[in-house]
mmCIF file of C-alpha atoms in Angstrom:
data_model
loop_
_atom_site.group_PDB
_atom_site.id
_atom_site.type_symbol
_atom_site.label_atom_id
_atom_site.label_comp_id
_atom_site.label_asym_id
_atom_site.label_seq_id
_atom_site.Cartn_x
_atom_site.Cartn_y
_atom_site.Cartn_z
ATOM 1 C CA MET S 1 -35.381 -22.941 -8.957
ATOM 2 C CA ARG S 2 -32.111 -24.225 -10.490
ATOM 3 C CA ILE S 3 -33.543 -27.722 -10.690
ATOM 4 C CA ILE S 4 -36.512 -26.471 -12.657
ATOM 5 C CA ILE S 5 -34.369 -24.527 -15.139
ATOM 6 C CA TYR S 6 -32.069 -27.448 -15.652
ATOM 7 C CA SER S 7 -34.860 -29.947 -16.121
ATOM 8 C CA ILE S 8 -36.517 -27.656 -18.743
ATOM 9 C CA ILE S 9 -33.226 -27.162 -20.621
ATOM 10 C CA PHE S 10 -32.675 -30.938 -20.522
ATOM 11 C CA LEU S 11 -36.235 -31.613 -21.859
ATOM 12 C CA ILE S 12 -35.764 -29.123 -24.702
ATOM 13 C CA LEU S 13 -32.390 -30.431 -25.715
ATOM 14 C CA SER S 14 -33.311 -34.161 -25.434
ATOM 15 C CA GLY S 15 -36.416 -33.709 -27.628
ATOM 16 C CA CYS S 16 -34.644 -31.942 -30.489
ATOM 17 C CA GLY S 17 -34.707 -35.010 -32.735
ATOM 18 C CA PHE S 18 -30.958 -35.191 -33.189
ATOM 19 C CA LYS S 19 -29.944 -38.682 -34.122
ATOM 20 C CA ILE S 20 -26.363 -39.962 -34.408
ATOM 21 C CA ILE S 21 -25.849 -41.724 -37.705
ATOM 22 C CA ASN S 22 -24.678 -45.340 -37.233
ATOM 23 C CA GLN S 23 -22.485 -45.989 -40.292
ATOM 24 C CA SER S 24 -22.914 -49.788 -40.066
ATOM 25 C CA GLU S 25 -26.649 -49.497 -40.526
ATOM 26 C CA ASN S 26 -26.352 -47.090 -43.499
ATOM 27 C CA GLN S 27 -24.359 -49.478 -45.667
ATOM 28 C CA LYS S 28 -27.098 -50.318 -48.185
ATOM 29 C CA TYR S 29 -24.860 -51.026 -51.178
ATOM 30 C CA ARG S 30 -22.527 -53.685 -52.398
ATOM 31 C CA ILE S 31 -19.311 -53.021 -54.300
ATOM 32 C CA ASN S 32 -19.729 -54.914 -57.647
ATOM 33 C CA GLU S 33 -16.474 -53.947 -59.285
ATOM 34 C CA MET S 34 -13.413 -51.884 -58.541
ATOM 35 C CA GLU S 35 -10.902 -50.430 -60.915
ATOM 36 C CA PHE S 36 -7.732 -48.779 -59.540
ATOM 37 C CA LYS S 37 -5.250 -46.442 -61.073
ATOM 38 C CA GLY S 38 -2.137 -44.968 -59.526
ATOM 39 C CA GLU S 39 -0.148 -46.112 -56.498
ATOM 40 C CA ARG S 40 -0.345 -49.913 -56.041
ATOM 41 C CA ARG S 41 0.356 -50.213 -52.278
ATOM 42 C CA ILE S 42 -2.143 -47.514 -51.433
ATOM 43 C CA ASN S 43 -4.787 -49.139 -53.686
ATOM 44 C CA TYR S 44 -4.187 -52.462 -52.028
ATOM 45 C CA PHE S 45 -4.896 -51.017 -48.556
ATOM 46 C CA ILE S 46 -7.941 -49.131 -49.871
ATOM 47 C CA LYS S 47 -9.314 -52.318 -51.644
ATOM 48 C CA SER S 48 -8.959 -54.494 -48.581
ATOM 49 C CA LYS S 49 -10.679 -51.914 -46.323
ATOM 50 C CA LEU S 50 -13.544 -51.335 -48.850
ATOM 51 C CA LEU S 51 -14.069 -55.077 -49.259
ATOM 52 C CA LYS S 52 -14.416 -55.360 -45.476
ATOM 53 C CA LYS S 53 -16.934 -52.577 -45.332
ATOM 54 C CA SER S 54 -18.932 -53.611 -48.391
ATOM 55 C CA ASN S 55 -22.356 -55.327 -47.608
ATOM 56 C CA ASN S 56 -22.411 -58.778 -49.064
ATOM 57 C CA GLU S 57 -26.095 -59.281 -48.508
ATOM 58 C CA ASP S 58 -28.832 -58.997 -51.082
ATOM 59 C CA VAL S 59 -28.912 -55.330 -51.757
ATOM 60 C CA ASN S 60 -30.341 -53.676 -54.806
ATOM 61 C CA ASN S 61 -27.618 -50.928 -54.882
ATOM 62 C CA GLU S 62 -24.505 -52.260 -56.636
ATOM 63 C CA ILE S 63 -21.684 -49.881 -57.148
ATOM 64 C CA THR S 64 -18.852 -49.876 -59.574
ATOM 65 C CA LEU S 65 -15.897 -47.769 -58.354
ATOM 66 C CA ILE S 66 -13.064 -46.262 -60.288
ATOM 67 C CA ILE S 67 -10.344 -44.937 -57.915
ATOM 68 C CA ASN S 68 -7.350 -42.996 -58.992
ATOM 69 C CA THR S 69 -4.781 -42.522 -56.307
ATOM 70 C CA LYS S 70 -1.795 -40.165 -56.209
ATOM 71 C CA LYS S 71 1.014 -39.782 -53.624
ATOM 72 C CA ASN S 72 2.876 -36.512 -53.185
ATOM 73 C CA LYS S 73 6.012 -36.464 -51.080
ATOM 74 C CA ILE S 74 7.442 -33.088 -50.206
ATOM 75 C CA ILE S 75 10.192 -31.830 -47.870
ATOM 76 C CA LYS S 76 8.805 -30.342 -44.709
ATOM 77 C CA GLU S 77 11.794 -29.466 -42.654
ATOM 78 C CA LYS S 78 15.515 -29.093 -43.018
ATOM 79 C CA ASN S 79 18.090 -28.578 -40.264
ATOM 80 C CA ILE S 80 20.894 -26.000 -40.096
ATOM 81 C CA LYS S 81 23.207 -28.296 -42.061
ATOM 82 C CA ASN S 82 20.640 -28.279 -44.850
ATOM 83 C CA GLU S 83 19.747 -32.034 -44.201
ATOM 84 C CA ILE S 84 16.236 -33.134 -44.493
ATOM 85 C CA THR S 85 14.634 -33.973 -41.116
ATOM 86 C CA LYS S 86 10.913 -34.336 -42.029
ATOM 87 C CA TYR S 87 8.866 -35.286 -45.048
ATOM 88 C CA GLU S 88 5.214 -34.652 -45.611
ATOM 89 C CA ILE S 89 3.148 -37.181 -47.542
ATOM 90 C CA SER S 90 -0.168 -36.274 -49.117
ATOM 91 C CA LEU S 91 -2.397 -38.913 -50.498
ATOM 92 C CA SER S 92 -5.457 -38.078 -52.783
ATOM 93 C CA SER S 93 -8.063 -40.134 -54.426
ATOM 94 C CA ASN S 94 -10.418 -39.208 -57.131
ATOM 95 C CA ILE S 95 -13.395 -41.593 -57.116
ATOM 96 C CA VAL S 96 -16.083 -42.169 -59.758
ATOM 97 C CA ALA S 97 -18.839 -44.328 -58.397
ATOM 98 C CA LYS S 98 -21.456 -45.646 -60.821
ATOM 99 C CA LEU S 99 -24.673 -46.824 -59.270
ATOM 100 C CA THR S 100 -26.636 -47.214 -62.525
ATOM 101 C CA GLU S 101 -26.153 -45.987 -66.020
ATOM 102 C CA ASN S 102 -27.738 -42.698 -65.031
ATOM 103 C CA ASN S 103 -26.519 -42.378 -61.406
ATOM 104 C CA THR S 104 -22.813 -41.504 -61.409
ATOM 105 C CA PHE S 105 -21.165 -39.327 -58.822
ATOM 106 C CA LYS S 106 -17.669 -38.111 -58.384
ATOM 107 C CA PHE S 107 -15.792 -37.058 -55.313
ATOM 108 C CA SER S 108 -12.279 -36.662 -53.973
ATOM 109 C CA VAL S 109 -10.717 -37.388 -50.663
ATOM 110 C CA THR S 110 -7.294 -36.410 -49.291
ATOM 111 C CA SER S 111 -5.166 -37.357 -46.311
ATOM 112 C CA ASN S 112 -1.942 -35.766 -45.080
ATOM 113 C CA GLY S 113 0.831 -36.764 -42.628
ATOM 114 C CA ASP S 114 4.420 -36.306 -41.890
ATOM 115 C CA TYR S 115 7.298 -38.491 -40.668
ATOM 116 C CA SER S 116 10.768 -37.907 -39.375
ATOM 117 C CA VAL S 117 13.944 -38.921 -41.143
ATOM 118 C CA SER S 118 16.219 -41.134 -39.131
ATOM 119 C CA GLU S 119 19.988 -41.625 -39.108
ATOM 120 C CA GLN S 120 19.403 -45.063 -40.597
ATOM 121 C CA ASN S 121 17.794 -45.313 -43.972
ATOM 122 C CA SER S 122 15.848 -48.581 -43.087
ATOM 123 C CA ILE S 123 14.214 -46.804 -40.116
ATOM 124 C CA SER S 124 13.126 -43.873 -42.373
ATOM 125 C CA ILE S 125 11.691 -46.286 -44.879
ATOM 126 C CA ASN S 126 9.690 -48.057 -42.208
ATOM 127 C CA ASN S 127 8.453 -44.763 -40.878
ATOM 128 C CA GLU S 128 7.238 -43.845 -44.469
ATOM 129 C CA LYS S 129 5.524 -47.247 -44.952
ATOM 130 C CA LYS S 130 3.736 -47.025 -41.562
ATOM 131 C CA LEU S 131 2.559 -43.473 -42.436
ATOM 132 C CA ILE S 132 1.363 -44.604 -45.864
ATOM 133 C CA LYS S 133 -0.579 -47.446 -44.352
ATOM 134 C CA ILE S 134 -2.201 -45.195 -41.799
ATOM 135 C CA LEU S 135 -3.086 -42.561 -44.410
ATOM 136 C CA SER S 136 -4.462 -45.031 -46.914
ATOM 137 C CA GLN S 137 -6.737 -46.559 -44.242
ATOM 138 C CA ASP S 138 -7.939 -43.047 -43.406
ATOM 139 C CA LEU S 139 -8.645 -42.519 -47.225
ATOM 140 C CA ALA S 140 -10.611 -45.790 -47.161
ATOM 141 C CA ASP S 141 -12.707 -44.616 -44.245
ATOM 142 C CA LYS S 142 -13.418 -41.275 -45.887
ATOM 143 C CA ILE S 143 -14.422 -43.057 -49.123
ATOM 144 C CA VAL S 144 -16.918 -45.284 -47.214
ATOM 145 C CA THR S 145 -18.330 -42.201 -45.515
ATOM 146 C CA GLU S 146 -18.766 -40.324 -48.761
ATOM 147 C CA LEU S 147 -20.376 -43.438 -50.391
ATOM 148 C CA ASN S 148 -22.853 -43.662 -47.499
ATOM 149 C CA LEU S 149 -23.731 -40.082 -47.798
ATOM 150 C CA ALA S 150 -24.131 -40.203 -51.508
ATOM 151 C CA ILE S 151 -26.293 -43.295 -51.425
ATOM 152 C CA ASN S 152 -28.515 -41.815 -48.681
ATOM 153 C CA ASP S 153 -28.929 -38.617 -50.807
ATOM 154 C CA LEU S 154 -30.322 -40.670 -53.768
#
């Protein structure tokens, strides 16, 4: 009896029509032009990641991107001696994507993380740089996902 119930449940769930979206197949656009404002280092990482993800084949959807990036660094934790032990970094990007003269869409993406302060300043700076690189690559992935969703909606 259990076998029949399990097989019926399996047949119902497998035939629901759910399909996983493959992001590589959805990239039906090519980035024509990019304009960056804000943090240089973050914009460099975003630009390199977006150029890797951009489709260079003959595609009729050419996009012009205007990306404004901001970095916010705040103190997250202090110890008993009132020394800073952790910082939190928040990266945010406001994106304006122009597909044609009439098709313009705007969206924002954010990414947050924290890093520990070390006894040596050079180690703290390296921790911050590593975190900024990870967060900016995360921002670029979110931008690609939002572009794919916006293009598919049009």
